[in-house]
């Protein structure tokens, strides 16, 4: 029986506190337009993109991604269950220079990762450093269970390529787990 080569489509949520830099990062990582002034995301913005560095198997089948840039305001909480539906990964973005964000990300993790029964490998934390904030990567300690998650610092001014490379690695891990899951499904159908 010939193997399907349908393109995988992954849904990735960008969540986190207000004014943490989710939209700026989302635009940068998907190579979308730049936003010059702050405007809070109302509900959600969906960015569709492909990444030539990420394929679903050794045959080079392409992958499509939907990046859901979710507004951080609690007034959108009633929409969260709809946003979470069928998500393959969650990226929690926070401003490392705002102490209250460190507490808030525990709630985001609980709501978007634990309650959705996602694995920790499907989650990535991004400590976003805004321009001019300094780049204090060393002093960020997170409490359990957040300290088990992949934590990446982003500074689009000083080292934009570092976050791009880390995001590609993250996308590859999501696609690999989706491919493995699909392979297991196909095997169970055939047996």
PDB file of C-alpha atoms in Angstrom:
ATOM      1  CA  UNK A   1       0.000   0.000   0.000  1.00  0.00           C
ATOM      2  CA  UNK A   2       1.592   3.338  -0.995  1.00  0.00           C
ATOM      3  CA  UNK A   3       2.367   5.699   1.839  1.00  0.00           C
ATOM      4  CA  UNK A   4       0.393   8.920   2.036  1.00  0.00           C
ATOM      5  CA  UNK A   5       2.383  12.085   1.527  1.00  0.00           C
ATOM      6  CA  UNK A   6      -0.214  14.510   2.785  1.00  0.00           C
ATOM      7  CA  UNK A   7       1.205  17.698   4.137  1.00  0.00           C
ATOM      8  CA  UNK A   8       1.157  18.030   7.910  1.00  0.00           C
ATOM      9  CA  UNK A   9      -0.400  21.166   9.332  1.00  0.00           C
ATOM     10  CA  UNK A  10       0.567  22.140  12.868  1.00  0.00           C
ATOM     11  CA  UNK A  11      -1.296  24.600  15.078  1.00  0.00           C
ATOM     12  CA  UNK A  12       0.964  26.498  17.485  1.00  0.00           C
ATOM     13  CA  UNK A  13      -0.404  28.894  20.099  1.00  0.00           C
ATOM     14  CA  UNK A  14       1.524  31.981  21.232  1.00  0.00           C
ATOM     15  CA  UNK A  15       0.187  32.858  24.678  1.00  0.00           C
ATOM     16  CA  UNK A  16       1.313  34.909  27.643  1.00  0.00           C
ATOM     17  CA  UNK A  17       0.751  38.098  29.604  1.00  0.00           C
ATOM     18  CA  UNK A  18      -0.184  41.411  27.997  1.00  0.00           C
ATOM     19  CA  UNK A  19       2.695  43.434  26.563  1.00  0.00           C
ATOM     20  CA  UNK A  20       5.144  40.544  26.603  1.00  0.00           C
ATOM     21  CA  UNK A  21       6.056  40.807  22.913  1.00  0.00           C
ATOM     22  CA  UNK A  22       4.023  37.921  21.441  1.00  0.00           C
ATOM     23  CA  UNK A  23       2.953  39.787  18.292  1.00  0.00           C
ATOM     24  CA  UNK A  24       6.410  41.222  17.566  1.00  0.00           C
ATOM     25  CA  UNK A  25       7.950  37.747  17.960  1.00  0.00           C
ATOM     26  CA  UNK A  26       5.186  36.086  15.927  1.00  0.00           C
ATOM     27  CA  UNK A  27       5.725  38.540  13.081  1.00  0.00           C
ATOM     28  CA  UNK A  28       9.498  38.088  13.212  1.00  0.00           C
ATOM     29  CA  UNK A  29       9.390  34.283  13.310  1.00  0.00           C
ATOM     30  CA  UNK A  30       6.850  34.006  10.482  1.00  0.00           C
ATOM     31  CA  UNK A  31       8.545  36.786   8.496  1.00  0.00           C
ATOM     32  CA  UNK A  32       5.322  38.800   8.511  1.00  0.00           C
ATOM     33  CA  UNK A  33       5.107  42.572   8.568  1.00  0.00           C
ATOM     34  CA  UNK A  34       6.712  44.616  11.314  1.00  0.00           C
ATOM     35  CA  UNK A  35       4.539  46.442  13.811  1.00  0.00           C
ATOM     36  CA  UNK A  36       6.067  49.681  14.974  1.00  0.00           C
ATOM     37  CA  UNK A  37       3.732  50.733  17.761  1.00  0.00           C
ATOM     38  CA  UNK A  38       2.064  48.683  20.471  1.00  0.00           C
ATOM     39  CA  UNK A  39      -1.507  47.660  19.843  1.00  0.00           C
ATOM     40  CA  UNK A  40      -3.000  44.924  22.068  1.00  0.00           C
ATOM     41  CA  UNK A  41      -4.133  41.840  20.148  1.00  0.00           C
ATOM     42  CA  UNK A  42      -7.909  41.566  20.284  1.00  0.00           C
ATOM     43  CA  UNK A  43      -8.756  37.893  20.711  1.00  0.00           C
ATOM     44  CA  UNK A  44      -6.478  36.144  18.253  1.00  0.00           C
ATOM     45  CA  UNK A  45      -4.487  36.692  15.043  1.00  0.00           C
ATOM     46  CA  UNK A  46      -3.752  33.654  12.886  1.00  0.00           C
ATOM     47  CA  UNK A  47      -0.563  33.647  10.805  1.00  0.00           C
ATOM     48  CA  UNK A  48      -0.125  30.853   8.276  1.00  0.00           C
ATOM     49  CA  UNK A  49       3.388  30.041   7.137  1.00  0.00           C
ATOM     50  CA  UNK A  50       5.756  27.365   5.900  1.00  0.00           C
ATOM     51  CA  UNK A  51       9.357  26.902   6.922  1.00  0.00           C
ATOM     52  CA  UNK A  52      11.735  25.373   4.367  1.00  0.00           C
ATOM     53  CA  UNK A  53      13.939  24.042   7.186  1.00  0.00           C
ATOM     54  CA  UNK A  54      11.132  21.875   8.609  1.00  0.00           C
ATOM     55  CA  UNK A  55       9.882  18.749   6.817  1.00  0.00           C
ATOM     56  CA  UNK A  56       7.764  15.924   8.152  1.00  0.00           C
ATOM     57  CA  UNK A  57       9.919  12.985   7.140  1.00  0.00           C
ATOM     58  CA  UNK A  58      13.047  11.927   5.308  1.00  0.00           C
ATOM     59  CA  UNK A  59      11.167  12.248   1.996  1.00  0.00           C
ATOM     60  CA  UNK A  60      11.008  15.998   2.530  1.00  0.00           C
ATOM     61  CA  UNK A  61       7.232  16.332   2.740  1.00  0.00           C
ATOM     62  CA  UNK A  62       6.513  19.962   3.496  1.00  0.00           C
ATOM     63  CA  UNK A  63       4.716  21.277   6.540  1.00  0.00           C
ATOM     64  CA  UNK A  64       2.330  24.123   7.062  1.00  0.00           C
ATOM     65  CA  UNK A  65       1.957  25.986  10.303  1.00  0.00           C
ATOM     66  CA  UNK A  66      -0.741  28.110  11.838  1.00  0.00           C
ATOM     67  CA  UNK A  67       0.624  30.388  14.504  1.00  0.00           C
ATOM     68  CA  UNK A  68      -2.216  31.628  16.704  1.00  0.00           C
ATOM     69  CA  UNK A  69      -1.107  34.897  18.304  1.00  0.00           C
ATOM     70  CA  UNK A  70      -3.487  35.032  21.278  1.00  0.00           C
ATOM     71  CA  UNK A  71      -4.358  38.261  23.101  1.00  0.00           C
ATOM     72  CA  UNK A  72      -3.061  38.239  26.670  1.00  0.00           C
ATOM     73  CA  UNK A  73      -5.967  40.080  28.263  1.00  0.00           C
ATOM     74  CA  UNK A  74      -8.064  38.026  30.718  1.00  0.00           C
ATOM     75  CA  UNK A  75     -11.216  39.442  29.113  1.00  0.00           C
ATOM     76  CA  UNK A  76     -10.638  36.920  26.284  1.00  0.00           C
ATOM     77  CA  UNK A  77     -10.565  33.966  28.691  1.00  0.00           C
ATOM     78  CA  UNK A  78     -14.002  32.794  27.520  1.00  0.00           C
ATOM     79  CA  UNK A  79     -12.483  32.280  24.041  1.00  0.00           C
ATOM     80  CA  UNK A  80      -9.547  30.176  25.252  1.00  0.00           C
ATOM     81  CA  UNK A  81     -11.206  26.747  24.947  1.00  0.00           C
ATOM     82  CA  UNK A  82     -11.893  27.442  21.258  1.00  0.00           C
ATOM     83  CA  UNK A  83      -8.301  28.641  20.724  1.00  0.00           C
ATOM     84  CA  UNK A  84      -6.868  25.542  22.413  1.00  0.00           C
ATOM     85  CA  UNK A  85      -8.852  23.059  20.332  1.00  0.00           C
ATOM     86  CA  UNK A  86      -6.546  20.816  18.299  1.00  0.00           C
ATOM     87  CA  UNK A  87      -3.375  22.742  19.224  1.00  0.00           C
ATOM     88  CA  UNK A  88      -0.145  20.818  18.673  1.00  0.00           C
ATOM     89  CA  UNK A  89       2.097  23.155  20.634  1.00  0.00           C
ATOM     90  CA  UNK A  90       2.138  26.129  22.970  1.00  0.00           C
ATOM     91  CA  UNK A  91       4.760  28.862  23.165  1.00  0.00           C
ATOM     92  CA  UNK A  92       4.482  30.954  26.333  1.00  0.00           C
ATOM     93  CA  UNK A  93       6.027  34.389  25.831  1.00  0.00           C
ATOM     94  CA  UNK A  94       6.754  36.668  28.770  1.00  0.00           C
ATOM     95  CA  UNK A  95       8.708  39.821  29.438  1.00  0.00           C
ATOM     96  CA  UNK A  96      11.612  38.702  31.596  1.00  0.00           C
ATOM     97  CA  UNK A  97      11.970  42.234  33.007  1.00  0.00           C
ATOM     98  CA  UNK A  98       8.499  42.276  34.607  1.00  0.00           C
ATOM     99  CA  UNK A  99       8.452  40.216  37.837  1.00  0.00           C
ATOM    100  CA  UNK A 100       4.657  39.696  37.762  1.00  0.00           C
ATOM    101  CA  UNK A 101       4.995  37.939  34.378  1.00  0.00           C
ATOM    102  CA  UNK A 102       6.964  35.135  36.045  1.00  0.00           C
ATOM    103  CA  UNK A 103       3.976  34.397  38.286  1.00  0.00           C
ATOM    104  CA  UNK A 104       1.475  34.772  35.443  1.00  0.00           C
ATOM    105  CA  UNK A 105       3.176  32.220  33.205  1.00  0.00           C
ATOM    106  CA  UNK A 106       2.328  29.512  35.760  1.00  0.00           C
ATOM    107  CA  UNK A 107      -1.359  30.163  35.037  1.00  0.00           C
ATOM    108  CA  UNK A 108      -0.753  30.097  31.260  1.00  0.00           C
ATOM    109  CA  UNK A 109       1.122  26.805  31.602  1.00  0.00           C
ATOM    110  CA  UNK A 110      -1.592  25.260  33.758  1.00  0.00           C
ATOM    111  CA  UNK A 111      -4.404  26.374  31.460  1.00  0.00           C
ATOM    112  CA  UNK A 112      -2.863  25.851  28.017  1.00  0.00           C
ATOM    113  CA  UNK A 113      -0.497  22.911  28.597  1.00  0.00           C
ATOM    114  CA  UNK A 114      -1.456  20.845  31.644  1.00  0.00           C
ATOM    115  CA  UNK A 115      -5.242  21.067  31.297  1.00  0.00           C
ATOM    116  CA  UNK A 116      -4.959  20.236  27.586  1.00  0.00           C
ATOM    117  CA  UNK A 117      -2.838  17.155  28.375  1.00  0.00           C
ATOM    118  CA  UNK A 118       0.016  18.396  26.205  1.00  0.00           C
ATOM    119  CA  UNK A 119       3.503  17.074  26.889  1.00  0.00           C
ATOM    120  CA  UNK A 120       6.186  19.433  28.204  1.00  0.00           C
ATOM    121  CA  UNK A 121       8.061  18.820  24.941  1.00  0.00           C
ATOM    122  CA  UNK A 122       5.161  20.508  23.126  1.00  0.00           C
ATOM    123  CA  UNK A 123       5.724  23.681  25.132  1.00  0.00           C
ATOM    124  CA  UNK A 124       8.434  26.315  24.915  1.00  0.00           C
ATOM    125  CA  UNK A 125       9.008  29.349  27.123  1.00  0.00           C
ATOM    126  CA  UNK A 126      10.395  32.510  25.571  1.00  0.00           C
ATOM    127  CA  UNK A 127      11.805  35.163  27.898  1.00  0.00           C
ATOM    128  CA  UNK A 128      11.497  38.141  25.589  1.00  0.00           C
ATOM    129  CA  UNK A 129      13.808  41.091  26.173  1.00  0.00           C
ATOM    130  CA  UNK A 130      12.498  44.314  24.691  1.00  0.00           C
ATOM    131  CA  UNK A 131      14.900  46.774  23.030  1.00  0.00           C
ATOM    132  CA  UNK A 132      16.918  48.739  25.573  1.00  0.00           C
ATOM    133  CA  UNK A 133      15.984  46.445  28.475  1.00  0.00           C
ATOM    134  CA  UNK A 134      19.418  44.890  28.783  1.00  0.00           C
ATOM    135  CA  UNK A 135      19.967  41.204  28.257  1.00  0.00           C
ATOM    136  CA  UNK A 136      20.177  39.607  31.676  1.00  0.00           C
ATOM    137  CA  UNK A 137      20.031  35.937  30.762  1.00  0.00           C
ATOM    138  CA  UNK A 138      21.698  34.600  33.862  1.00  0.00           C
ATOM    139  CA  UNK A 139      19.357  35.464  36.706  1.00  0.00           C
ATOM    140  CA  UNK A 140      16.098  33.897  35.553  1.00  0.00           C
ATOM    141  CA  UNK A 141      15.064  31.088  37.880  1.00  0.00           C
ATOM    142  CA  UNK A 142      11.647  29.527  37.469  1.00  0.00           C
ATOM    143  CA  UNK A 143       9.791  27.347  39.934  1.00  0.00           C
ATOM    144  CA  UNK A 144       8.615  23.804  39.173  1.00  0.00           C
ATOM    145  CA  UNK A 145       7.081  22.682  36.884  1.00  0.00           C
ATOM    146  CA  UNK A 146       8.202  25.587  34.654  1.00  0.00           C
ATOM    147  CA  UNK A 147      11.871  24.858  35.305  1.00  0.00           C
ATOM    148  CA  UNK A 148      11.520  21.607  33.311  1.00  0.00           C
ATOM    149  CA  UNK A 149      10.450  23.416  30.150  1.00  0.00           C
ATOM    150  CA  UNK A 150      12.674  24.559  27.314  1.00  0.00           C
ATOM    151  CA  UNK A 151      13.487  28.203  28.094  1.00  0.00           C
ATOM    152  CA  UNK A 152      14.856  30.447  25.367  1.00  0.00           C
ATOM    153  CA  UNK A 153      15.805  34.101  25.677  1.00  0.00           C
ATOM    154  CA  UNK A 154      14.966  36.355  22.770  1.00  0.00           C
ATOM    155  CA  UNK A 155      16.444  39.700  22.004  1.00  0.00           C
ATOM    156  CA  UNK A 156      15.576  40.791  18.476  1.00  0.00           C
ATOM    157  CA  UNK A 157      17.960  43.725  18.713  1.00  0.00           C
ATOM    158  CA  UNK A 158      21.123  41.895  19.826  1.00  0.00           C
ATOM    159  CA  UNK A 159      20.728  38.326  18.551  1.00  0.00           C
ATOM    160  CA  UNK A 160      17.690  37.755  16.336  1.00  0.00           C
ATOM    161  CA  UNK A 161      19.061  34.570  14.746  1.00  0.00           C
ATOM    162  CA  UNK A 162      19.308  32.721  18.065  1.00  0.00           C
ATOM    163  CA  UNK A 163      15.543  32.799  18.612  1.00  0.00           C
ATOM    164  CA  UNK A 164      14.890  31.929  14.954  1.00  0.00           C
ATOM    165  CA  UNK A 165      17.096  28.817  15.218  1.00  0.00           C
ATOM    166  CA  UNK A 166      15.506  27.761  18.521  1.00  0.00           C
ATOM    167  CA  UNK A 167      12.036  28.203  17.035  1.00  0.00           C
ATOM    168  CA  UNK A 168      12.959  26.026  14.027  1.00  0.00           C
ATOM    169  CA  UNK A 169      14.177  23.309  16.435  1.00  0.00           C
ATOM    170  CA  UNK A 170      10.890  23.576  18.311  1.00  0.00           C
ATOM    171  CA  UNK A 171       8.839  23.331  15.081  1.00  0.00           C
ATOM    172  CA  UNK A 172      10.860  20.249  14.065  1.00  0.00           C
ATOM    173  CA  UNK A 173      10.105  18.557  17.398  1.00  0.00           C
ATOM    174  CA  UNK A 174       6.373  19.285  17.001  1.00  0.00           C
ATOM    175  CA  UNK A 175       6.346  17.892  13.455  1.00  0.00           C
ATOM    176  CA  UNK A 176       8.325  14.810  14.532  1.00  0.00           C
ATOM    177  CA  UNK A 177       5.800  14.016  17.265  1.00  0.00           C
ATOM    178  CA  UNK A 178       2.918  14.580  14.816  1.00  0.00           C
ATOM    179  CA  UNK A 179       4.572  12.250  12.261  1.00  0.00           C
ATOM    180  CA  UNK A 180       5.168   9.558  14.884  1.00  0.00           C
ATOM    181  CA  UNK A 181       1.575   9.841  16.051  1.00  0.00           C
ATOM    182  CA  UNK A 182       0.282   9.558  12.476  1.00  0.00           C
ATOM    183  CA  UNK A 183       2.564   6.567  11.828  1.00  0.00           C
ATOM    184  CA  UNK A 184       1.233   4.808  14.955  1.00  0.00           C
ATOM    185  CA  UNK A 185      -2.325   5.518  13.811  1.00  0.00           C
ATOM    186  CA  UNK A 186      -1.640   4.088  10.360  1.00  0.00           C
ATOM    187  CA  UNK A 187      -0.022   0.994  11.856  1.00  0.00           C
ATOM    188  CA  UNK A 188      -2.977   0.392  14.165  1.00  0.00           C
ATOM    189  CA  UNK A 189      -5.364   0.631  11.200  1.00  0.00           C
ATOM    190  CA  UNK A 190      -3.310  -1.880   9.214  1.00  0.00           C
ATOM    191  CA  UNK A 191      -3.101  -4.430  12.055  1.00  0.00           C
TER     192      UNK A 191
END
